[in-house]
Coordinates of C-alpha atoms in Angstrom, one line a residue:
M1432 CA -41.4 11.6 -13.3
S1433 CA -40.8 7.9 -14.3
Q1434 CA -40.9 5.0 -11.8
K1435 CA -37.5 4.4 -10.0
R1436 CA -36.6 0.8 -10.2
I1437 CA -33.8 -1.3 -8.6
L1438 CA -33.2 -5.0 -9.1
F1439 CA -31.6 -7.2 -6.6
T1440 CA -29.9 -10.5 -6.9
G1441 CA -28.2 -13.2 -4.8
G1442 CA -28.8 -16.7 -3.4
G1443 CA -27.9 -20.1 -2.6
T1444 CA -27.4 -19.5 1.2
A1445 CA -29.1 -17.1 3.6
G1446 CA -25.9 -15.1 3.7
H1447 CA -26.4 -14.1 0.1
V1448 CA -29.8 -12.8 0.9
I1449 CA -29.6 -11.2 4.4
V1450 CA -28.1 -7.8 3.2
N1451 CA -30.7 -7.6 0.4
L1452 CA -33.4 -8.0 3.0
A1453 CA -31.9 -5.2 4.9
L1454 CA -31.8 -2.8 1.9
I1455 CA -35.1 -3.6 0.2
P1456 CA -37.3 -1.8 2.8
E1457 CA -35.2 1.3 2.6
F1458 CA -35.7 1.6 -1.2
Q1459 CA -39.4 0.8 -0.8
K1460 CA -39.7 3.7 1.5
Q1461 CA -38.1 5.8 -1.1
G1462 CA -40.8 4.8 -3.7
Y1463 CA -38.7 2.4 -5.8
E1464 CA -40.3 -0.6 -7.6
I1465 CA -38.3 -3.7 -6.4
D1466 CA -37.4 -6.7 -8.7
Y1467 CA -35.4 -9.8 -7.5
I1468 CA -33.7 -12.4 -9.5
G1469 CA -33.0 -15.6 -7.7
S1470 CA -33.2 -19.2 -8.4
Y1471 CA -36.3 -21.4 -8.9
E1472 CA -35.9 -23.4 -5.8
G1473 CA -33.2 -21.7 -3.5
I1474 CA -33.5 -20.3 0.0
E1475 CA -33.7 -16.9 -1.6
R1476 CA -37.2 -17.7 -3.0
N1477 CA -38.7 -18.6 0.4
L1478 CA -37.1 -15.5 1.9
I1479 CA -38.0 -13.0 -0.9
E1480 CA -41.4 -14.0 -2.2
S1481 CA -43.1 -13.5 1.1
L1482 CA -42.2 -9.7 1.0
N1483 CA -44.9 -7.4 -0.1
G1484 CA -44.2 -5.4 -3.2
V1485 CA -41.2 -7.4 -4.4
N1486 CA -41.4 -9.0 -8.0
Y1487 CA -39.5 -12.3 -7.7
H1488 CA -38.1 -13.8 -11.0
G1489 CA -36.7 -17.3 -11.0
I1490 CA -34.1 -18.2 -13.5
S1491 CA -31.9 -21.2 -14.4
T1492 CA -28.5 -21.4 -12.7
G1493 CA -25.6 -23.8 -12.4
K1494 CA -23.3 -24.5 -9.7
L1495 CA -19.7 -23.4 -10.3
R1496 CA -17.6 -26.2 -8.8
R1497 CA -14.0 -26.3 -8.2
Y1498 CA -14.0 -30.1 -8.5
M1499 CA -14.6 -32.6 -11.1
S1500 CA -18.2 -33.7 -11.9
K1501 CA -20.4 -34.8 -14.7
E1502 CA -22.7 -31.9 -13.8
N1503 CA -19.8 -29.5 -14.7
F1504 CA -20.6 -30.4 -18.4
K1505 CA -24.3 -29.5 -18.0
D1506 CA -24.1 -26.3 -16.0
P1507 CA -22.6 -24.0 -18.6
F1508 CA -25.8 -24.5 -20.7
K1509 CA -27.9 -23.6 -17.4
V1510 CA -25.9 -20.6 -16.9
L1511 CA -26.4 -19.6 -20.5
K1512 CA -30.0 -20.1 -20.2
G1513 CA -29.9 -18.0 -17.1
L1514 CA -28.1 -15.2 -18.9
Y1515 CA -30.8 -15.3 -21.6
Q1516 CA -33.6 -15.0 -19.0
S1517 CA -31.6 -12.3 -17.2
L1518 CA -31.5 -10.2 -20.4
R1519 CA -35.1 -10.5 -20.9
I1520 CA -36.1 -9.7 -17.3
I1521 CA -33.8 -6.6 -17.3
G1522 CA -35.0 -5.5 -20.7
K1523 CA -38.6 -5.9 -19.6
R1524 CA -38.3 -4.4 -16.1
K1525 CA -35.8 -1.5 -17.0
P1526 CA -33.9 -1.2 -13.6
Q1527 CA -31.9 1.9 -13.2
V1528 CA -29.3 -0.1 -11.1
I1529 CA -28.6 -3.6 -9.9
F1530 CA -27.2 -4.8 -6.5
S1531 CA -25.8 -8.2 -6.2
K1532 CA -25.0 -10.2 -3.0
G1533 CA -23.4 -13.0 -5.0
G1534 CA -23.9 -16.8 -5.1
F1535 CA -24.1 -18.8 -8.4
V1536 CA -27.3 -17.4 -9.4
S1537 CA -25.9 -13.7 -9.5
V1538 CA -23.4 -14.4 -12.2
P1539 CA -25.6 -14.4 -15.3
V1540 CA -27.6 -11.5 -13.8
V1541 CA -24.4 -9.2 -13.4
A1542 CA -23.2 -10.4 -16.8
A1543 CA -26.7 -9.5 -18.4
A1544 CA -26.3 -6.1 -16.6
K1545 CA -23.2 -5.2 -18.4
L1546 CA -24.7 -6.2 -21.7
K1547 CA -27.8 -4.1 -21.1
K1548 CA -25.5 -1.3 -19.9
V1549 CA -27.1 -1.2 -16.4
P1550 CA -24.7 -0.3 -13.5
A1551 CA -24.2 -3.3 -11.1
I1552 CA -22.8 -3.1 -7.7
I1553 CA -21.5 -6.2 -5.9
H1554 CA -21.3 -6.5 -2.1
E1555 CA -18.6 -9.0 -1.0
S1556 CA -19.3 -10.2 2.5
D1557 CA -16.3 -12.7 3.1
Y1558 CA -12.7 -11.8 4.0
T1559 CA -11.8 -13.3 0.5
P1560 CA -14.1 -13.2 -2.5
G1561 CA -16.2 -16.2 -3.5
L1562 CA -15.8 -17.6 -6.9
A1563 CA -19.2 -16.3 -8.1
N1564 CA -18.3 -12.7 -7.3
K1565 CA -14.9 -13.2 -8.8
L1566 CA -16.4 -14.2 -12.1
S1567 CA -18.8 -11.2 -11.8
F1568 CA -16.1 -8.5 -11.0
P1569 CA -15.4 -7.6 -14.8
F1570 CA -19.1 -6.8 -15.2
A1571 CA -19.6 -4.6 -12.1
E1572 CA -19.2 -1.0 -11.7
K1573 CA -18.2 -1.2 -7.9
V1574 CA -17.3 -3.9 -5.5
L1575 CA -18.0 -3.2 -1.8
A1576 CA -16.0 -5.0 0.8
T1577 CA -17.2 -5.9 4.4
F1578 CA -13.5 -6.5 5.8
P1579 CA -10.9 -4.0 5.1
E1580 CA -8.5 -6.9 4.4
T1581 CA -10.6 -7.8 1.4
M1582 CA -9.5 -4.8 -0.5
K1583 CA -6.3 -6.4 -1.6
Y1584 CA -8.3 -9.1 -3.4
L1585 CA -10.5 -6.6 -5.3
P1586 CA -10.0 -4.8 -8.7
E1587 CA -8.2 -1.6 -7.6
A1588 CA -10.3 0.8 -9.6
K1589 CA -13.6 -0.7 -8.4
G1590 CA -13.1 -1.9 -4.9
K1591 CA -14.3 0.1 -1.8
Y1592 CA -14.3 -0.7 1.8
I1593 CA -17.7 -0.1 3.2
G1594 CA -18.2 -2.5 6.1
A1595 CA -21.3 -4.8 7.1
V1596 CA -24.8 -4.0 6.3
V1597 CA -27.0 -5.0 9.4
R1598 CA -30.8 -5.4 9.4
E1599 CA -32.2 -2.5 11.4
E1600 CA -35.1 -4.7 12.9
L1601 CA -32.5 -6.9 14.9
F1602 CA -32.1 -4.0 17.1
E1603 CA -35.8 -4.0 18.0
G1604 CA -35.9 -7.3 19.7
S1605 CA -37.4 -8.0 23.2
R1606 CA -35.6 -10.2 25.8
E1607 CA -38.9 -10.9 27.5
A1608 CA -40.5 -12.1 24.2
G1609 CA -37.6 -14.2 23.4
L1610 CA -37.7 -16.0 26.7
R1611 CA -41.4 -16.5 26.5
F1612 CA -41.0 -17.9 22.9
C1613 CA -38.5 -20.4 24.3
G1614 CA -40.3 -21.1 27.6
F1615 CA -37.3 -20.1 29.5
S1616 CA -36.9 -18.3 32.8
Q1617 CA -34.9 -15.1 33.8
S1618 CA -32.8 -17.2 36.2
K1619 CA -30.1 -18.4 33.9
P1620 CA -28.1 -16.9 31.0
V1621 CA -29.1 -18.0 27.4
V1622 CA -26.8 -19.5 24.9
L1623 CA -28.0 -19.4 21.3
V1624 CA -26.5 -22.0 19.0
M1625 CA -26.6 -21.5 15.3
G1626 CA -25.3 -23.9 12.7
G1627 CA -25.9 -21.7 9.6
S1628 CA -29.0 -21.8 7.3
T1629 CA -28.8 -25.5 6.7
G1630 CA -27.5 -26.4 10.3
S1631 CA -24.5 -28.3 11.3
K1632 CA -24.7 -32.0 12.2
K1633 CA -21.4 -31.9 14.1
I1634 CA -22.3 -29.0 16.2
N1635 CA -25.7 -30.3 16.8
V1636 CA -24.3 -33.6 18.1
A1637 CA -21.7 -31.8 20.3
I1638 CA -24.3 -29.6 22.0
R1639 CA -26.7 -32.5 22.6
E1640 CA -24.1 -34.7 24.1
N1641 CA -23.2 -32.0 26.6
L1642 CA -26.8 -31.1 27.6
D1643 CA -26.5 -32.6 31.1
E1644 CA -23.4 -30.3 32.0
L1645 CA -24.4 -27.3 30.0
L1646 CA -28.0 -27.0 31.5
K1647 CA -26.5 -26.8 35.0
D1648 CA -25.5 -23.2 34.2
V1649 CA -27.4 -21.9 31.0
Q1650 CA -30.4 -22.3 28.9
I1651 CA -29.9 -23.2 25.2
V1652 CA -32.0 -22.2 22.3
H1653 CA -30.8 -24.4 19.4
L1654 CA -31.4 -23.4 15.8
C1655 CA -30.5 -26.8 14.3
G1656 CA -31.4 -26.7 10.6
K1657 CA -34.2 -28.2 8.6
G1658 CA -34.6 -31.9 9.2
H1659 CA -32.2 -31.8 12.2
K1660 CA -34.7 -31.6 15.3
D1661 CA -34.4 -34.4 17.7
E1662 CA -37.9 -34.9 18.9
S1663 CA -36.8 -37.4 21.5
I1664 CA -35.1 -34.5 23.5
N1665 CA -37.5 -33.0 26.2
R1666 CA -35.5 -31.0 28.7
T1667 CA -36.1 -28.0 30.7
G1668 CA -34.0 -25.1 29.7
Y1669 CA -33.4 -26.5 26.2
T1670 CA -35.4 -25.7 23.1
Q1671 CA -34.9 -26.3 19.4
F1672 CA -36.1 -24.9 16.2
E1673 CA -35.2 -25.9 12.6
Y1674 CA -35.3 -22.3 11.4
V1675 CA -36.6 -19.0 12.9
N1676 CA -37.5 -15.7 11.0
E1677 CA -39.7 -13.2 12.6
E1678 CA -38.7 -14.2 16.2
L1679 CA -35.0 -14.2 15.5
K1680 CA -34.7 -10.5 16.8
D1681 CA -36.3 -11.5 20.0
L1682 CA -33.9 -14.5 20.3
F1683 CA -30.9 -12.4 19.9
A1684 CA -32.3 -9.9 22.6
A1685 CA -32.7 -12.9 24.9
C1686 CA -29.4 -14.5 24.5
D1687 CA -26.3 -13.7 26.4
Y1688 CA -23.8 -15.8 24.4
I1689 CA -23.7 -17.2 20.8
I1690 CA -22.3 -20.4 19.3
S1691 CA -22.3 -20.3 15.6
R1692 CA -20.6 -20.9 12.2
A1693 CA -18.7 -18.0 10.8
G1694 CA -20.5 -16.7 7.9
S1695 CA -19.7 -13.0 7.5
N1696 CA -23.3 -11.6 7.6
A1697 CA -24.1 -13.4 10.8
I1698 CA -21.0 -12.7 12.8
F1699 CA -21.3 -8.9 12.0
E1700 CA -24.8 -9.0 13.2
F1701 CA -23.6 -10.6 16.6
L1702 CA -20.9 -8.0 16.7
A1703 CA -23.4 -5.0 16.1
L1704 CA -25.7 -6.5 18.7
R1705 CA -22.7 -7.0 21.2
K1706 CA -23.0 -10.7 21.7
P1707 CA -19.9 -12.6 22.9
M1708 CA -19.4 -15.5 20.4
L1709 CA -17.7 -18.7 20.0
L1710 CA -17.1 -19.5 16.3
I1711 CA -16.9 -22.9 14.8
P1712 CA -16.1 -22.2 11.1
L1713 CA -16.7 -24.6 8.3
S1714 CA -13.6 -26.6 7.7
R1715 CA -11.3 -26.5 4.5
Q1716 CA -12.5 -29.9 3.6
A1717 CA -16.2 -28.6 3.4
S1718 CA -15.5 -25.1 2.1
R1719 CA -12.9 -22.8 0.5
G1720 CA -11.8 -21.7 3.9
D1721 CA -13.6 -18.3 4.0
Q1722 CA -15.3 -18.9 7.4
I1723 CA -12.0 -19.7 8.9
L1724 CA -10.6 -16.2 7.7
N1725 CA -13.6 -14.6 8.9
A1726 CA -13.2 -16.1 12.3
D1727 CA -9.5 -15.4 12.5
S1728 CA -10.2 -11.7 11.8
F1729 CA -12.6 -11.4 14.7
V1730 CA -10.3 -13.4 17.0
K1731 CA -7.5 -11.0 16.1
Q1732 CA -9.7 -7.9 16.9
G1733 CA -10.8 -9.5 20.2
Y1734 CA -14.5 -10.0 19.2
A1735 CA -14.8 -13.7 19.4
L1736 CA -13.4 -17.1 20.4
K1737 CA -12.7 -19.7 17.8
L1738 CA -12.8 -23.5 17.9
E1739 CA -11.7 -25.3 14.7
E1740 CA -14.2 -28.0 13.4
E1741 CA -11.5 -30.6 13.4
D1742 CA -10.8 -30.0 17.1
L1743 CA -14.7 -30.0 17.9
T1744 CA -15.5 -32.7 20.5
S1745 CA -18.0 -33.0 23.5
E1746 CA -15.0 -32.1 25.7
T1747 CA -13.6 -29.2 23.6
L1748 CA -17.0 -27.7 23.2
L1749 CA -17.7 -27.6 26.9
E1750 CA -14.1 -26.2 27.6
E1751 CA -14.7 -23.4 25.1
V1752 CA -18.2 -22.5 26.3
N1753 CA -16.7 -22.1 29.9
K1754 CA -13.9 -19.9 28.4
L1755 CA -16.5 -17.8 26.5
R1756 CA -18.4 -17.0 29.8
D1757 CA -15.3 -16.3 31.6
R1758 CA -14.0 -13.8 28.9
S1759 CA -17.3 -12.3 28.0
S1760 CA -16.4 -9.0 29.9
E1761 CA -13.3 -8.6 27.7
L1762 CA -15.0 -9.4 24.4
L1763 CA -17.7 -7.0 25.1
E1764 CA -15.4 -4.1 25.9
N1765 CA -13.6 -4.8 22.6
M1766 CA -17.0 -4.8 20.8
R1767 CA -17.8 -1.2 22.3
T1768 CA -15.2 0.2 19.8
Y1769 CA -17.1 -1.0 16.8
E1770 CA -19.7 1.1 15.1
N1771 CA -21.6 0.2 12.0
R1772 CA -24.9 1.9 12.1
K1773 CA -24.1 4.3 9.3
T1774 CA -22.9 1.7 6.8
K1775 CA -26.4 0.9 5.5
Q1776 CA -27.0 4.5 4.5
E1777 CA -23.5 4.8 2.9
V1778 CA -24.3 1.6 0.7
I1779 CA -27.8 3.2 -0.3
Q1780 CA -26.1 6.4 -1.3
L1781 CA -23.5 4.5 -3.6
I1782 CA -26.3 2.5 -5.2
K1783 CA -28.3 5.7 -5.9
Q1784 CA -25.1 7.5 -7.3
A1785 CA -24.6 4.5 -9.8
E1786 CA -28.1 4.8 -11.1
R1787 CA -28.3 5.0 -15.0

């Protein structure tokens, strides 16, 4: 029997890699050889290259901008180079199927899959599809949606609502290990603050300006992003990390509340773990507004509270944190109706059914 092979792609942010990280071990257990196409220097390289048994291939990639820039004239050539590289990799590795999580690097890969007649499946995390995935839709065999509302934005013949894929290891965290890692006690609840994979300066400032008031009632573990640690702060009940990987499951187990951006993969993980959350989505000035729609959907379903970034001040943050604590029982009750543990197996079955 010939070796079973699958190729994953996706990158640019951690959100375009997390689902792949959840799926890769499952395919390894089933005897698949795993290849991954990402960019030369993106976050996906750091997250994937450390995995045992995964062949990482870096390619050239451009940024698909919605605004005027002189780089727009160079990037089509980078994308064409990435297409040529993807064709060579797919031709050499001969995967039976390709799974894409989106991001700019995925576009030449999915296009190359079509040219090589290899079925490609796209997973769209956000409420509305990103530009990279929109460009990839014509080349894909199937497009899977995380939000049911996303179906109206997808090609009718290809779209399928599937839900969120959550990393299984996140359910294996230890509260005691998380508290120990942070140097925290059992006496106060814990708030986990996350600003996305690159951090959020505005959230960081608002949290730090409120430490005196917040630390009266809670302990805070702050994932502040690379280069955003403030070494001058040394407070009991407050600890900060640029980024956490292996210990993240323990931090989730240790925390009682979460303050976060509203990236789809992250908020569905909070939901699956039953963590009351205050979402501060990226503003429309800094994004296409996808996080605002993600957050609005969760607020509508009673899973989260939302604070617009434009309204974020030291005062409003403190007010919303108090509100989050007061309404946590209500949010937890609503979360109990959500069940997603079967989604990953359904995605795996769809991928295997698509194999050439």
